[in-house]
Amino acid sequence: MVSDFAVTNPKATPGALVAICCLTLMVAGCGGGGNSTPPPPSFTITASPSAVLISQGSTSTPVQISVQAGNGFQGTVSVNPQGLPAGVTASPAFPLSIAAGSSQTATFTVANTLARGNYNLMFAGTSGTLSSTAPLILTVSGGAVNGPAQDFKKQVIYQIVTDRFFDGDPTNDNPPQSPGMYDSTKTNWQFYWGGDLAGIQQQMSYLAGMGVTAIWMSPPVENIDVVANLSGTAYAPYHGYWARDMQVISEHFGDVNNTWAAFDSLVAVAHQNGIRVIVDFAANDTNPNDGGEFGDLYDNGQPFASYQNDPAPPNNLFHHNPTITNYDDPFQLQYYTLDDLADLNQEITPVDGYLKSALAQFMQHGTDGFRLDAVKDVTWGWEYTLANAAFTAGPTFLYGEWDLGGTTDPTYDDAVQFSNRSGMPLLDFSLANAMRDVFANNGDFHEIDDTISQEDSDFVSPNDFVTFVDSHDLARLLSLNNNQDLLNEALALQLACRGIPVVLYGDEQYLHNDTDGGNVPYNRLWMSSFNTATTAYQLVNQMANLRQANPALAYGTSQQRWINSDVYIMERQFFNDVVLIAVNKSQSTAYDITGLYTALAPAPYTDYLSGLLGGFSIQVNAGTGGNNPVTAFNLGANTVSVWQSSTPAASPELGSLGPRVAQAGLTATLGGDGFGSSMGMVLVGTTAVTVQSWSDSSVTFVVPSVPAGNYSVAVQASGGSTSNALPLTVLTANQVPVTFTVNNVSLPAGAAIYLTGNVMELGSNAQTANSAVGPLLAVPASTTSWFIDASVPAGAQIQFTFFQVLSDGTIVPEGTSHSYSIPATGVGSVSVNW
Ligand code: NOJ
Ligand code: CA
């Protein structure tokens, strides 16, 4: 894009204009009979391109600055950039002297400390009294990422429904193998609208300028080729959740040959700009069993599983159970059908292998992490093995979708156990529901505060939660309450909260469509503008940069410092790093904030958001015990203020360990501060382990061969000082799923039955519900057979046994144990009599 601003001579006086005119007339030798006065000489300057994307620590492509002469202008123009930020150096050095009709190129080198964002420059050219300007937008993206990140806590994720974001390649809009599912008018909400992977790539400057460091894309795999006609409506799988072949890329999002080219290209450009790529991966099901392709699944183009022609048990590739009606029933959740989606039977080797190899293939193509769809609905034990398979395939980050109403939801305890034992963080539905109630329904801030404290005491690693306010499955906040101030306030708080924040595409453009309450599909709007000037876009940029700069957001603990139904003042603290955020969501009431204490050191603090949401400065005074009084202030209605300070660590401070659950030989990553520049040691328990890489803020090490169990991990700097510790569960070996069945058990009413055994994964023979595996589920149509699918060490020879927990807590042990040889690969099953 070339922009040019016409000029003229703003300083010329009427007298000078007359003089130039006379001169021109004389040169032209006009006899005085003409009455057209030729315009005076002038010039314009242009910069091409007018926008460049530069990764931190690198140099831009050349920008050509040209001088176009007008009306015989023949001078030389001196060009200077205005608004060049500190941290950017130009080559050659400015000013440039550019002769009329010619051009020069310049490149810009960006320091790796310059914050991500859009910087508006203006080239000013002058020649005598003439001048002209040309704008240039420098978008500074993150430094190139190299290798996968296991520590995602400093990331800000941007969620994209690929079909609805940007059409970068019209040739895939209506592909030949799945035609007639595209609506160019974008009025049929159930059809494809043309967005694709090339489109995401083409918007890299927009994404980078917003400061986001990861994108989560809707499932990019090939989906069904024909519409599913359901209850009289034709549905196309524009959302990507109706897989047909998980081993190839959709022809609607990539190319018509289903190759990986567009995916690979997007990953390369994203990584070049410091942006991680997260793929939404649905392991629960394939596609509707009642229309379209009736659940069928292909493996790289070859038929793999037919729902309607499925082998009989035990070789069935699908479960053929009714639709889930009770979302609190563990058996229904794991083995029934989610809506009408053909439910895969992960407990047989071909399906297990298909899903794990599909995920591994995405890793080979550079995928940095996975959002695992519907983890509440897939066999839980099998999913532990999926997580382990992913971590075994290479460093990665996973988070699961376990839908919860809140911390009193009947499956909340199952979610806690699932996340803590598998090492897989979850999307934070409880917090999202509290946030949505507070910001859309004028709920009380105690809801948010109570949720955070409950979850933080139950989950091993609350900073690994993936937080959200809006999602592709929920009506947008603006549909619930069309108030942009409240959306800004919700985003600001979410971006300061513990957990890795996700921003749904379009929230930063205040997108919403309120048809049917704004529910699906009306929340999946076309991204109609890419305006980088909105308040929300700038807010995300600033909070994302703060997350990079101040470890309190990524690694800190959370503390409520002041609260009423309208006001929430929350502090995040990681050693000497502190962020304090104050939110007043009231539309009309300002509050006097007295009696506020903070861990910020005594000093004045300005608003980190520079007043973007009405923030201001505060004065912190000397107190005791990390509780420093803040001079009373008035917090106006609809205000967010952020105060912060970050101090380089003098000794190692450990904030992150991933994966938290791993077997010997896997690489694990530690994140924190003050590890020092020279290599020290990593201690797993008391064992010093092999360090693979070392920097002041990140260390990777190899999980050692130690007896399976729970360990504390700490970093010891080369000078000898040792960090705080974080928990690591060392597994016996890589994991495979085994279905354990026990027969001949008539359980008394209110009793439950559990599995234990002589490996850590089964609870090391402990006969307590908290350590063992279970409770077991009833085998369908039986009253005396019980089963569970458990994640156990591949190739191990084990002893296992069962015990009952009666309603009064009495333990009834089986009293005997069984041997089993766990397969080295694939899946296993074993059935015994009590
Ligand atoms: C949850 C996803 O987020 C939703 O969009 C999808 O339809 C279902 N899982 C089924 O895959
Ligand atoms: Ca397209």
Tab-separated table of N, CA and C and ligand atoms in Angstrom, residues 166-173 194-196 252, ligand 2:
chain	number	residue	atom	x	y	z
A	166	PHE	N	-10.746	-14.273	8.354
A	166	PHE	CA	-10.305	-13.509	7.185
A	166	PHE	C	-10.087	-14.474	6.023
A	167	ASP	N	-10.583	-14.088	4.845
A	167	ASP	CA	-10.442	-14.934	3.658
A	167	ASP	C	-9.159	-14.564	2.933
A	168	GLY	N	-8.139	-15.369	3.132
A	168	GLY	CA	-6.853	-15.078	2.506
A	168	GLY	C	-6.670	-15.815	1.205
A	169	ASP	N	-7.597	-16.730	0.887
A	169	ASP	CA	-7.419	-17.558	-0.308
A	169	ASP	C	-8.780	-17.950	-0.865
A	170	PRO	N	-9.296	-17.151	-1.813
A	170	PRO	CA	-10.628	-17.458	-2.358
A	170	PRO	C	-10.674	-18.786	-3.109
A	171	THR	N	-9.518	-19.361	-3.480
A	171	THR	CA	-9.577	-20.607	-4.256
A	171	THR	C	-10.083	-21.776	-3.424
A	172	ASN	N	-10.079	-21.635	-2.106
A	172	ASN	CA	-10.588	-22.747	-1.292
A	172	ASN	C	-12.012	-22.494	-0.785
A	173	ASP	N	-12.636	-21.427	-1.269
A	173	ASP	CA	-13.952	-21.088	-0.725
A	173	ASP	C	-15.012	-22.146	-1.030
A	194	GLY	N	-15.637	-18.533	4.199
A	194	GLY	CA	-14.415	-18.288	3.415
A	194	GLY	C	-13.147	-18.036	4.202
A	195	GLY	N	-13.229	-17.821	5.477
A	195	GLY	CA	-12.005	-17.604	6.260
A	195	GLY	C	-11.110	-18.831	6.211
A	196	ASP	N	-9.805	-18.632	6.320
A	196	ASP	CA	-8.889	-19.760	6.168
A	196	ASP	C	-7.546	-19.480	6.834
A	252	HIS	N	-11.170	-26.473	3.007
A	252	HIS	CA	-11.746	-25.132	3.157
A	252	HIS	C	-10.783	-24.170	3.841
B	2	CA	CA	-11.030	-18.991	1.657
